[in-house]
Each structure stands twice: as structure tokens, then as C-alpha cells.
XYZ file of C-alpha atoms in Angstrom:
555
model
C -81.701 125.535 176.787
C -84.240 123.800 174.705
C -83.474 120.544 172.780
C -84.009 122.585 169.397
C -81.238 125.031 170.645
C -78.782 121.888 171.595
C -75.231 122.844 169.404
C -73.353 120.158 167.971
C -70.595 120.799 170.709
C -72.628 121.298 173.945
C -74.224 117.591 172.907
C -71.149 115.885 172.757
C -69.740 117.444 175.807
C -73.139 116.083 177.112
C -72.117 112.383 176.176
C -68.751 112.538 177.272
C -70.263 112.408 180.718
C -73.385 110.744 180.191
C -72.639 108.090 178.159
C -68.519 107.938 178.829
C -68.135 104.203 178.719
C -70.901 103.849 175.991
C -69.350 102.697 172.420
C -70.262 105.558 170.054
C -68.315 104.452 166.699
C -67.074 101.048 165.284
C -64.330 101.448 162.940
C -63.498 98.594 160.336
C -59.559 98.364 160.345
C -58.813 95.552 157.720
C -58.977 92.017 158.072
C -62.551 91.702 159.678
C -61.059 93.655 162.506
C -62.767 96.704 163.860
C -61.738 99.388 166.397
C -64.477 100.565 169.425
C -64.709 104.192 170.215
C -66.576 105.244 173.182
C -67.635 108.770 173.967
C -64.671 109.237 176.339
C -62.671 108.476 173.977
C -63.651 109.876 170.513
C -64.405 113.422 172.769
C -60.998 112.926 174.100
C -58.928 112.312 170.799
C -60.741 115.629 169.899
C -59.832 117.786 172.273
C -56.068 116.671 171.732
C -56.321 116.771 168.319
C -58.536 120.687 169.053
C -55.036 121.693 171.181
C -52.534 121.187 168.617
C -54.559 123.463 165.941
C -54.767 125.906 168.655
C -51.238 125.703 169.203
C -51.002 126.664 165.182
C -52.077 130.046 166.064
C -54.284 130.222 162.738
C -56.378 133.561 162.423
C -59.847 132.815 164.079
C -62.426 131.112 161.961
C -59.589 129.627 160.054
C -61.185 126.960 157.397
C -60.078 123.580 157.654
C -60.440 120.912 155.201
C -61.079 116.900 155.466
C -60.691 114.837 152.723
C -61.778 111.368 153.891
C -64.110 108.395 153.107
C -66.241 107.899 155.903
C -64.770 107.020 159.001
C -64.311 107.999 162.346
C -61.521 109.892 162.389
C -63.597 112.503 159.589
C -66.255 113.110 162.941
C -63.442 113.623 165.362
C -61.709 116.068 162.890
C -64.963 118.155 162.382
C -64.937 118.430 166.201
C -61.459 119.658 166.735
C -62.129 121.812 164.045
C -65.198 123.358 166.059
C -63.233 122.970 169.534
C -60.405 125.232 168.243
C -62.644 128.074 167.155
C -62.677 127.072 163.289
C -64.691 126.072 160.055
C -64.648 122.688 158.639
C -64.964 122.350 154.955
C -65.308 118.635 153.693
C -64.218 118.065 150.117
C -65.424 114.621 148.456
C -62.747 111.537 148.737
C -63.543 111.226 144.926
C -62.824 114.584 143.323
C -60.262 115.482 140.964
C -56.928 117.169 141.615
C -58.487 120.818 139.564
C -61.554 120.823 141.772
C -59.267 120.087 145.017
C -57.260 122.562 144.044
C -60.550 125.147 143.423
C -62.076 124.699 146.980
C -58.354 125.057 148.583
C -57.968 128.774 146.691
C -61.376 129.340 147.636
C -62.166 128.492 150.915
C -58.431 129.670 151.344
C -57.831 126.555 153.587
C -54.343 126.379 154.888
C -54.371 122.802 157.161
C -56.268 120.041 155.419
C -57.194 116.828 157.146
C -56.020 113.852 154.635
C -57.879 110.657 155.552
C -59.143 107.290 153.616
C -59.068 107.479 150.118
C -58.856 105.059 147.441
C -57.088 107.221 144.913
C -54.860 109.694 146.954
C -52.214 110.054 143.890
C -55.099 111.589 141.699
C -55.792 114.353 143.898
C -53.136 114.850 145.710
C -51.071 117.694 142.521
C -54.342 119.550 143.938
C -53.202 120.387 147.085
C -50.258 123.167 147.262
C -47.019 122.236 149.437
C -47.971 125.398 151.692
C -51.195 123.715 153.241
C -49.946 121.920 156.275
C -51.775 117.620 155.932
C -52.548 115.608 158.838
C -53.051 112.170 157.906
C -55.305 109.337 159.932
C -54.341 105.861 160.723
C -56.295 104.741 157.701
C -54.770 107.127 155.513
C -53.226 106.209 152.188
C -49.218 105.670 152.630
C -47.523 109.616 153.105
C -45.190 111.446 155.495
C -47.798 113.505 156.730
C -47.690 114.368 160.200
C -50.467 111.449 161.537
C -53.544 111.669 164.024
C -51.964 109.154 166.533
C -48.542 111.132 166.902
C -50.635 114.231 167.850
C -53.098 112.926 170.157
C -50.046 111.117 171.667
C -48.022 114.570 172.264
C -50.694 116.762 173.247
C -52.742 117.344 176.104
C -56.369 117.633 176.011
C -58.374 120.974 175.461
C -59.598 120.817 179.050
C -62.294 123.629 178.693
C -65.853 123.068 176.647
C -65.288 125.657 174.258
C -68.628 127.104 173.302
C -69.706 128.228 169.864
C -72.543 130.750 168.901
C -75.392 129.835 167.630
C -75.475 132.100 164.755
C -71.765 131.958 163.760
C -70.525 129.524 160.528
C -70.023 126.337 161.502
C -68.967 124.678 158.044
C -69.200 124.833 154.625
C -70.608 122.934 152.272
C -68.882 122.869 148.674
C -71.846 121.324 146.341
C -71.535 117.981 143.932
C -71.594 120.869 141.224
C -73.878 119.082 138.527
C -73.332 121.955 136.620
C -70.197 124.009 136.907
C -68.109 125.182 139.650
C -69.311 123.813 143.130
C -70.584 126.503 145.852
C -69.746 126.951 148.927
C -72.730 126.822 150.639
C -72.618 128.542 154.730
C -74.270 126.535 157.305
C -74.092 128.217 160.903
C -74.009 125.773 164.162
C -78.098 126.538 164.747
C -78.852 125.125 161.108
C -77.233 121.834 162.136
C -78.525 121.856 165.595
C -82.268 122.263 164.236
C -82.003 119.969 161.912
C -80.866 117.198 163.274
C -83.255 117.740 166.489
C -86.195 117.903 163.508
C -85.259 114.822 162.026
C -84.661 113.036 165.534
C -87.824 113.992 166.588
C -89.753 113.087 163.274
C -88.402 109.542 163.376
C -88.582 109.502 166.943
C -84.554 108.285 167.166
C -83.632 106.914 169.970
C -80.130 106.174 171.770
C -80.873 102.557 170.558
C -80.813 102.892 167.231
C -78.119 101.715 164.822
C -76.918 103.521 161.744
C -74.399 102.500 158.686
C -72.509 105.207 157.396
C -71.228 105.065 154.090
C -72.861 107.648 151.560
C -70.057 110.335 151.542
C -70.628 112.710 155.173
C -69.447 115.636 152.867
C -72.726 115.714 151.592
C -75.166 117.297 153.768
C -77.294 114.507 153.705
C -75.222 111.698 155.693
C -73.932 114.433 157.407
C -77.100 115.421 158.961
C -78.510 112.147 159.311
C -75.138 109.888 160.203
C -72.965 112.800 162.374
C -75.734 115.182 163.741
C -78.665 112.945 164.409
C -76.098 110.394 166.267
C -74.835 113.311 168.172
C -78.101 114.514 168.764
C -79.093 111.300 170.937
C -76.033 108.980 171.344
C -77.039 106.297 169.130
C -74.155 103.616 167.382
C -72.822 105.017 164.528
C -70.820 102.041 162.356
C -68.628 102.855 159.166
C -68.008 100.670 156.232
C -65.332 99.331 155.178
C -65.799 99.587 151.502
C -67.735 98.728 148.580
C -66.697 94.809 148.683
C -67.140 94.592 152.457
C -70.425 95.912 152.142
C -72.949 93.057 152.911
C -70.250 92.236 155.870
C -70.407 95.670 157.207
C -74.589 95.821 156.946
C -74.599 92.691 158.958
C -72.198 93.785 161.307
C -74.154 97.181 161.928
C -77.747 95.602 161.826
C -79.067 98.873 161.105
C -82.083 99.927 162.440
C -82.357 103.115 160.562
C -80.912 102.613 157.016
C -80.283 105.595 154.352
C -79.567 104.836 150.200
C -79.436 107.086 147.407
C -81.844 105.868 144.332
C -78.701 104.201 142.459
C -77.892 101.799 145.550
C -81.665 100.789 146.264
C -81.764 100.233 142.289
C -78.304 97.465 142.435
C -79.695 96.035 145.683
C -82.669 94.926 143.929
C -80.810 93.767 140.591
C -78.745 91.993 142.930
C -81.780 89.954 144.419
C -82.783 89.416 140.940
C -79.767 88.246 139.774
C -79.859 85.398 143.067
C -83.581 84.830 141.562
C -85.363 85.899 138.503
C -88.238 88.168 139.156
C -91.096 86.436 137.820
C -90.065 83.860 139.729
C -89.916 85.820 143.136
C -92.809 87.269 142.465
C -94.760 84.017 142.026
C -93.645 82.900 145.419
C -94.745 86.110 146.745
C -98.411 85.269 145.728
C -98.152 81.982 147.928
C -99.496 83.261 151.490
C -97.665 80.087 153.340
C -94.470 81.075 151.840
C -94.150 84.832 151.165
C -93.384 85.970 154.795
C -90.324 83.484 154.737
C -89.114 84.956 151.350
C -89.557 88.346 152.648
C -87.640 87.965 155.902
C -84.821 86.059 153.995
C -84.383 88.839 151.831
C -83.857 91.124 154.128
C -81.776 89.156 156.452
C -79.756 88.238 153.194
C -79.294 92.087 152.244
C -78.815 92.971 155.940
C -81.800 94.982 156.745
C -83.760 92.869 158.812
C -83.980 94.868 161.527
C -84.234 98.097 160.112
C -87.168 100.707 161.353
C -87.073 103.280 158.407
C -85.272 103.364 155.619
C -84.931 106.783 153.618
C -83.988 107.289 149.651
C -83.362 110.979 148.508
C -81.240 112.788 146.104
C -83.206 112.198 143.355
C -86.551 110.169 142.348
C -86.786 106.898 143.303
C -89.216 104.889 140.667
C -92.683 104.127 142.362
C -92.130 99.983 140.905
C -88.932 99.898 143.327
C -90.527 101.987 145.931
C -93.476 99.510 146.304
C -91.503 96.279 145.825
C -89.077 97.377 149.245
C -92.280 98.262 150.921
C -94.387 95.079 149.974
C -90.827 92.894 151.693
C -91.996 94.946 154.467
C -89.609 97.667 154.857
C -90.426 101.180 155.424
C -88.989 103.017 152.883
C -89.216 106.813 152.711
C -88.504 109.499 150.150
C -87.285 112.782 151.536
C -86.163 115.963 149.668
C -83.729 118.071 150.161
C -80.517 120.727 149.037
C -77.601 121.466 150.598
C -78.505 125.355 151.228
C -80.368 123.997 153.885
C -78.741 120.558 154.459
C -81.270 118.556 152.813
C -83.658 118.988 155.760
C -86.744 120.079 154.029
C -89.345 116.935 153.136
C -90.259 113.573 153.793
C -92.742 110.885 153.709
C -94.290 109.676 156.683
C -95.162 106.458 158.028
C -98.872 105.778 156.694
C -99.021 108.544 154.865
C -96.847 107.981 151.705
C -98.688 109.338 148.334
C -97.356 107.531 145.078
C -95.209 110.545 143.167
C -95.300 112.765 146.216
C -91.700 113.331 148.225
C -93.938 113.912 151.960
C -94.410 116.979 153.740
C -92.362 119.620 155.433
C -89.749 118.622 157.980
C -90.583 120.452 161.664
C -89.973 123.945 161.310
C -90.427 124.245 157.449
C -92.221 126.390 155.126
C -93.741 125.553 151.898
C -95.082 127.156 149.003
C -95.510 127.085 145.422
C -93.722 130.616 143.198
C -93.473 131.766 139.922
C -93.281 129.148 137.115
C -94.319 126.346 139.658
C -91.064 126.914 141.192
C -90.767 125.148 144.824
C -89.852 127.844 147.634
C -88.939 126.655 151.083
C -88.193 128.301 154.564
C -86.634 127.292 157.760
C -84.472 126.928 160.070
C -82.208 125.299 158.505
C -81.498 127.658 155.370
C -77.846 128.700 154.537
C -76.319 132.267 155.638
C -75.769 131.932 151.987
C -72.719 131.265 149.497
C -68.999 131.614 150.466
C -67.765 135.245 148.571
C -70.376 135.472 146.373
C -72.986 137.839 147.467
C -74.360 138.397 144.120
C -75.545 134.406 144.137
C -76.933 134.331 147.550
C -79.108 137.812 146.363
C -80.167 135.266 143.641
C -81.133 132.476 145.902
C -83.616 133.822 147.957
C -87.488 135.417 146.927
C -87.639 139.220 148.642
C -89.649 137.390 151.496
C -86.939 135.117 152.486
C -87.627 131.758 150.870
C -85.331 129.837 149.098
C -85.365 129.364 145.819
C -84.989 125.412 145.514
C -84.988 125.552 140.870
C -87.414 122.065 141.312
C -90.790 122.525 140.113
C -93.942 121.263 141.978
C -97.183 121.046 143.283
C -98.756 120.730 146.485
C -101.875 118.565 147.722
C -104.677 118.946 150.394
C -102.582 117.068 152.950
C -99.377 119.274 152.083
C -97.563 116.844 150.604
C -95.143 117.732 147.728
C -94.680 116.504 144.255
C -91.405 117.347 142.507
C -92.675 117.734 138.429
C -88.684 118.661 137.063
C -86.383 121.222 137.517
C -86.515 124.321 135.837
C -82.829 124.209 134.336
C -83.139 120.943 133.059
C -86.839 121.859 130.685
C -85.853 121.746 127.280
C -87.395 122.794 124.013
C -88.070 120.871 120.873
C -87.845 121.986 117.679
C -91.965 122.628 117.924
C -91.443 125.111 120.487
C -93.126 122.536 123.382
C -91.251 122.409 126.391
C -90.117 119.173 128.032
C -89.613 118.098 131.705
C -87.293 114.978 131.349
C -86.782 113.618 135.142
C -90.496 112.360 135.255
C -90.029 110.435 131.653
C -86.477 109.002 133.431
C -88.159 108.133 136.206
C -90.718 105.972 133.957
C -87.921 104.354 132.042
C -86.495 103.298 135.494
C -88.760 100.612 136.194
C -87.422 98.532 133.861
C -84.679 95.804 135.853
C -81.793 96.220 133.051
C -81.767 99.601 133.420
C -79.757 101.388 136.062
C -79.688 104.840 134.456
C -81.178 106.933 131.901
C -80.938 110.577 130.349
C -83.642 111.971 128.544
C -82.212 114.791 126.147
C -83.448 116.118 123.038
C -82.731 119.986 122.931
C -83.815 121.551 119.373
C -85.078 118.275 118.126
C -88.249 117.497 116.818
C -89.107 114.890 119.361
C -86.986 113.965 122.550
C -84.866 110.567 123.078
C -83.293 108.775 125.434
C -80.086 107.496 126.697
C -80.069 104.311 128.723
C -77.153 102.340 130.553
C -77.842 99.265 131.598
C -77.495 97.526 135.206
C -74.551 95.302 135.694
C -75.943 92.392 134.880
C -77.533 92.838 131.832
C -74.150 94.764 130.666
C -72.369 91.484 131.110
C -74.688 89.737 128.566
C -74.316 92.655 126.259
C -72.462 91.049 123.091
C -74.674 87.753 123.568
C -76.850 87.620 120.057
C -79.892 85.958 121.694
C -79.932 88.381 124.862
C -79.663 91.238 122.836
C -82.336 90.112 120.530
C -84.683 89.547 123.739
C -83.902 93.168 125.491
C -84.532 94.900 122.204
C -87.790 93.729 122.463
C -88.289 94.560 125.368
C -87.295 98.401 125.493
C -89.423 98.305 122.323
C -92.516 97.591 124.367
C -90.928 99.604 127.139
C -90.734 103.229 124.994
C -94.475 101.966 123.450
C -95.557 101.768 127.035
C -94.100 104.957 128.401
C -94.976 107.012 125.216
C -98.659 106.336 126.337
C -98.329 107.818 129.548
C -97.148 111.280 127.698
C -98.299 114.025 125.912
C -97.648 113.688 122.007
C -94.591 116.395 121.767
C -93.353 114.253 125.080
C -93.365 111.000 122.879
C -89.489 109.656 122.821
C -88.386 108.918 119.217
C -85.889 106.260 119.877
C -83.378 104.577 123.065
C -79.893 104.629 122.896
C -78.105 102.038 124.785
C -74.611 103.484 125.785
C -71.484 101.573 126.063
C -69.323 103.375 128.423
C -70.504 103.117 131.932
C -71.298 106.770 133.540
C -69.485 106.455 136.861
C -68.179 108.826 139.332
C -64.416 108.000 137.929
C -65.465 109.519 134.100
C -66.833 112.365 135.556
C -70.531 111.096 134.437
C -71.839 110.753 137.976
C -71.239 113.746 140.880
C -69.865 112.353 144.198
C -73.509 111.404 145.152
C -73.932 109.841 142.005
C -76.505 112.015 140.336
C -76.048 112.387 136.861
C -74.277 114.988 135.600
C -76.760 115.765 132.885
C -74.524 118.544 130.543
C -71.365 115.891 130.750
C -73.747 113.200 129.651
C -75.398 115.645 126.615
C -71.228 116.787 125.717
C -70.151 113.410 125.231
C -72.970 112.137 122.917
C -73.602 115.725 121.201
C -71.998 114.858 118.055
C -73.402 111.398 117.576
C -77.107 112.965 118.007
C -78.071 113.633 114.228
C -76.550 110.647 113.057
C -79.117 108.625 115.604
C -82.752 110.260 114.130
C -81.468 109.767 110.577
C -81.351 105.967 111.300
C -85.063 106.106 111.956
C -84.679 103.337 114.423
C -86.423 102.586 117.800
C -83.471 100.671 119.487
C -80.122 102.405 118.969
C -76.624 100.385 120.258
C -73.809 102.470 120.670
């Protein structure tokens, strides 16, 4: 069997021999304490944990949910899933109790893993009393039956139960910026060939260290934290949680590090905040001095030893993206969807292009269709969307590519550029369209800024809607700071509007007062935005804002 054709299961069986003694997870338990899991042992938990669902007698291919931050009880579960001849569906540890609710009808799930989660009583009216719950040692307080209790009473699945390639392996329910999440069908070969693409791109060894935190529903820390460590043994760590977060980084000493846009964005406030920028950069420009400051920011944010660092889910601004790479880290973009589990771009080492997201992953076609639209093709693609055939028609060209909805444009080296996605162009008033993630993305740059939405559907020239980082949102009400920012976005929009086309040209800023979080529905789980929440909760206040005539609105 080639390495390409290695499924999730046979690898693990593979490490449960190989590496038996070898510590594959480290689980934070409270207190600074943490819990060691070798390969013996997680494998072994697994096939206990595999018997008692057998011992269910569920209909084959039964779907089986996990609802769990991080942690390593949420890998074991999506093996005994697997192991007992069933489909794991993760659900995110910060939905709401309707869209729990949704994905249990849908997927038609009838045992449900219930793990860590901060905010169990929110969710939990979701969940009907006829799903059976198995709750983890880490588990919010319940009289579930629990993990330990099972793996105590049952023996271990003694045979390696083997899975086929082609069959469905899990699936996927998207953030759902927009609507209803999809359920989107990965087989076991999509996972196996993507994480052997990525291993091999990276060139991953069994030495490497990895931090997982961003949610492993997602397809992107579940390809990169689960399947890549599974593909060659490496030490997979957990975090604790958001306030333990430094602690856990400099427990893990990552040497392979992955962020979403938002987090890369408040580690870098977060240095300012410690020292002002013009300040930094000042001692930067010393060459006796800035390879100390370098290293001690690193060390202080916990990536010192980190190889590659990746940033995907949306664009990260090319201002951040330089100043990570001047400290001397290697920070890459990639790009990616969860039809075919976000293994589709990224940058490589030496060959980054300012804009440009890198080129195909192993095994993946490119090209550009109809209305600049971004097709892709691999190995990796989706068997399509859970019961709804009419969607997955939808989602593919007649030749078999996937229809990503990004727009872009392709250079001589093959590298991509992402120029906006199709559903979010808008139309002014003029009749010119408008691609607002590239105007965003040119707002971003600015330090007191951690998000922005450009909208301006129907209107004679676009805006913007800005929220501002932490810090600056804690000097909000001061007079004089206020007075300064202004200023500042003034020059800011002046700046940007120059880069633009005329009909492009942003009329005025709106700085908002609520936060958009994951908690008010602003943010999905991966904490894009949710662009039509963001447009619904402002929608009235819109022609009230251009008859003020005013560059620099406050909510």
C-alpha cells in the first residue's frame, strides 16, 4: 500500500505497535496539570470505547456526533466511531441550541459524544432526550453515562477493523456564513490524501510539535492537527483555554504553528500594547539589537521554535504578513473549503508572492471559469452534500471541478490570487459592481482595527464598518484618544480611496459599538464574519449615516 493510500485507521493501528510507549497527546486537566497519552493507550481507550457502540447494535454507518472543544478525548471518539463501522459528525462547541438541534434531525444522529464546553446549558434544549450522550472526563457537570466508566467495563475491540477507501468517513456540517450549514461528505481516501499531501509538502516529521486549539470540527485543524499527526506520529498538545493560552504555547513549543487571520491580528496588538510600534520598529532598524528583539518576541509569544506557521480562512493583510516574517517566522497563507477539507493552496517557502494564497497542494487542479470564478480538483473533493443532491449537482462544473464561489487569477508560476467572492459583489446605485474583501483587507492594516465590513448595496458609493481591537476599544470614551484616531482613519480612508477605482471610493467609516463575536452570532465558529448578520443589524441605521455627510461616523 502506498503512503498516499495510508487510511486514518490502518495508521494508527501502525503506531500502536510502532510507537506504543511513545506519548502521542498531552491533555491539560486544570491546575497546570496535564495528562500523557501514548499510542497504546489512546488506541486502546478506542477500541473499548469502539466495543461498547458495537454492543449498541446501531444500523451500519450509523452517524455519531461530538460536541467538544479540542481535546483528546474528541480524537479518540472519532476513532471509535470509525472502529465500530460508523460516521462521525462534529458539531462546533459554540453553536446554538436551534442549529444543534438542525444537524441532530439531519444527520439523524442518535448517540452524541458530549465533551468540553464552556456553555453546555445553551445548547444542551438542542439535543432531544432520545439521543443516547456520553460525556468525557472534562465534560461540563451531567449524568451522562462517562468515557472512563465505559473503557473501564469493556473489553477492547481486539480486531483492526478495516474501512474502505471510498466509503464516508465523516461529515462536515459548514460554519454556515450564510444560512443553514451543509453537510459536506468526506470519504476515508479524502482524509488519507490529504493529510499525506500536506505531510509531504511541509516535509512533517515524527518530531514535530503541534498546538491544537482552532476548533477540529473545522476541516482545517482537523486535517492539519488529527490527520497530519496520525499520518507520522508527531506530539499533538491541546489547550487549555483562551486564558491559559501563552502557558499552553510554551508548554507545546510548537514547531509547526496554525492561526486564523483574527488570532495573528490580537497577537500582534498584544505586542504592541507591551510596546508601541514606532517604537519597536525603531529598534528593529538597530542591526546590534534587532535579532535580540526578534527572538524575545517570539520566545515571549511562544513561537520560538516554530518551523512554519500557516494563516487561512480568510485574507491575512500583507502589513501583518511581512511584520511576522521580518521577526523571522515563516508564515504561510493557504486556501481552502471544507468540500475538500481545506486542502487546496498554499505558499511555499521562498516562493511567497504579496496578494497571492501559493499554489496547488500535491494532487490538485487549478483553473480559472466563468466570471473569474476559481475551480479546483483533487483528491480530496467531497462525495458531495448530505441529502441534497440538487446542491451537490450545483457544486461541481460538468468536468468535475469544484466550484469554490472565490474569484481569482492565476500567475506564470501558478500561484493564486483570491480577488472576492462572487456572492459577496455588490452593486451601487451607479450600476458598478464592488468586490469588498480586497478594500477590508486594506483597512486591516491599520493596528486599532481588528475587523471591518465593507457594505454599501444600492448606495451611491460604498462604506465601511470598523470594530476596533481591544485595546483601542478600552480608550473609546477618552476625548483626546478619540480626537487622535479620528484623524487617523481620516488619513486611513484618504489613503485607501487612492488605491481604488472612483465608484470603489468609501464615503465614510463607521465605528461600531457592539463587539461582533462568536457569542452575538456576528462571527461563525471560525470567526469569519458573518457578513448578512453584520448588514441586518446596521440596515436601518444606513440612510441616516450618508445624510450626515461625515467621514468618521461613531455609533
Amino acid at each position: 500500500m502506498s503512503k498516499q493510500e495510508t487510511l486514518p485507521l490502518d495508521l494508527i493501528y501502525h503506531w500502536e505497535s510502532a510507537k506504543a510507549e511513545s506519548v502521542y497527546m498531552t491533555q491539560p486537566v486544570g491546575g497546570g496539570k496535564t495528562v500523557d497519552y501514548t499510542w497504546r493507550r489512546a488506541v486502546g481507550e478506542a477500541r473499548r470505547m469502539a466495543a461498547y457502540l458495537k454492543s449498541l447494535d446501531l444500523p451500519e454507518n450509523s452517524r455519531i456526533g461530538i460536541v467538544s472543544k479540542n481535546c483528546a478525548h474528541w480524537i479518540m471518539s472519532d476513532w471509535a466511531i470509525w472502529m465500530a463501522g460508523h460516521i462521525s459528525v462534529p458539531l462546533y462547541p459554540t453553536l446554538n441550541a436551534d442549529t444543534v438541534s438542525y444537524i441532530i434531525e439531519h444527520a439523524e444522529i442518535p448517540v452524541m459524544f458530549v465533551g468540553k464546553l464552556d456553555d453546555w446549558d445553551s445548547m444542551k434544549s438542542g439535543v432531544p432526550e432520545s439521543v443516547r450522550c456520553i460525556s468525557y472526563p472534562l465534560s461540563p457537570p451531567t449524568d451522562f453515562e462517562t468515557w472512563d466508566d465505559i473503557v473501564a467495563n469493556n473489553s477492547p475491540l481486539e480486531e483492526n477493523v478495516k474501512r474502505e477507501a471510498d466509503t464516508l468517513a465523516t461529515i462536515v456540517y459548514t460554519s454556515g456564513s450564510t444560512g443553514r450549514p451543509k453537510g459536506v461528505m468526506l470519504s476515508f481516501a479524502n482524509l488519507a490524501y490529504a493529510a499525506s499531501g500536506a505531510a509531504d509538502r511541509l516535509e512533517v516529521t515524527s518530531e514535530d510539535r503541534y498546538l491544537s486549539y482552532l476548533p477540529l470540527a473545522h476541516v482545517f485543524e482537523r486535517y492539519v492537527g488529527e490527520l497530519v499527526s496520525m499520518n507520522k506520529g508527531f506530539h499533538l498538545y491541546f489547550a487549555e483555554s483562551l486564558e491559559t493560552f501563552v502557558d499552553d504555547l510554551q508548554r507545546a513549543r510548537p514547531t509547526l504553528f496554525i492561526a486564523v487571520p483574527r488570532i495573528w491580528t490580537k497577537l500582534q496588538h498584544g505586542v504592541f500594547e507591551k510596546m508601541p510600534k514606532k517604537k519597536l520598529d525603531k529598534l528593529l532598524r538597530i542591526p546590534l539589537v534587532n535579532s535580540l528583539i526578534k527572538k524575545k518576541i517570539l520566545t515571549k509569544l511562544g513561537l520560538q521554535h516554530v518551523r512554519y506557521a500557516g494563516s487561512g480562512s480568510a485574507p491575512l493583510p500583507h502589513d501583518i504578513l511581512e511584520w511576522y516574517r521580518n521577526l523571522g517566522l515563516e508564515l504561510l497563507e493557504g486556501y481552502g473549503m471544507s468540500e475538500n477539507i481545506a486542502y487546496s493552496h498554499t505558499t511555499q517557502p521562498g516562493r511567497a508572492r504579496t496578494g497571492y494564497v501559493g499554489e496547488p497542494l500535491p494532487g490538485v487542479e487549478q483553473k480559472i471559469g466563468e466570471n473569474s470564478e476559481i475551480l479546483v480538483k483533487s483528491p480530496t473533493t467531497m462525495m458531495g452534500y448530505y441529502k441534497d443532491p440538487e446542491k451537490t449537482r450545483e457544486a461541481f462544473t460538468e468536468d468535475g471541478f469544484l466550484r469554490t464561489g472565490d474569484m481569482g487569477e492565476i500567475d506564470e508560476l501558478g500561484r493564486l490570487r483570491i480577488t472576492g467572492r462572487l456572492k459577496e459583489i455588490f452593486k451601487t446605485s451607479k450600476g458598478k459592481y464592488v468586490a469588498p474583501a480586497p478594500i477590508e483587507n486594506k483597512l486591516m492594516t491599520n493596528d486599532n482595527i481588528e475587523a471591518v465590513c465593507v457594505s454599501g448595496e444600492n448606495q451611491v458609493q460604498p462604506y465601511c464598518l470598523v470594530m476596533l481591537s481591544e485595546a483601542a476599544q478600552a480608550k473609546r470614551d477618552d476625548p483626546d484618544f478619540r480626537k487622535e484616531l479620528e484623524k487617523e482613519f481620516v488619513d486611513l480612508l484618504k489613503d485607501v480611496n487612492q488605491t481604488l477605482d472612483p465608484h470603489e471610493h468609501l464615503r465614510f467609516m463607521v465605528v461600531v459599538k457592539e463587539p461582533w463575536t462568536i457569542e452575538n452570532n456576528f462571527l461563525t465558529p471560525t470567526m469569519k464574519l458573518k457578513r448578512n448578520v453584520v448588514e441586518d443589524a446596521y440596515r436601518d441605521k444606513v440612510d441616516d449615516w450618508y445624510a450626515q455627510d461625515k467621514t468618521i461616523i461613531w455609533e
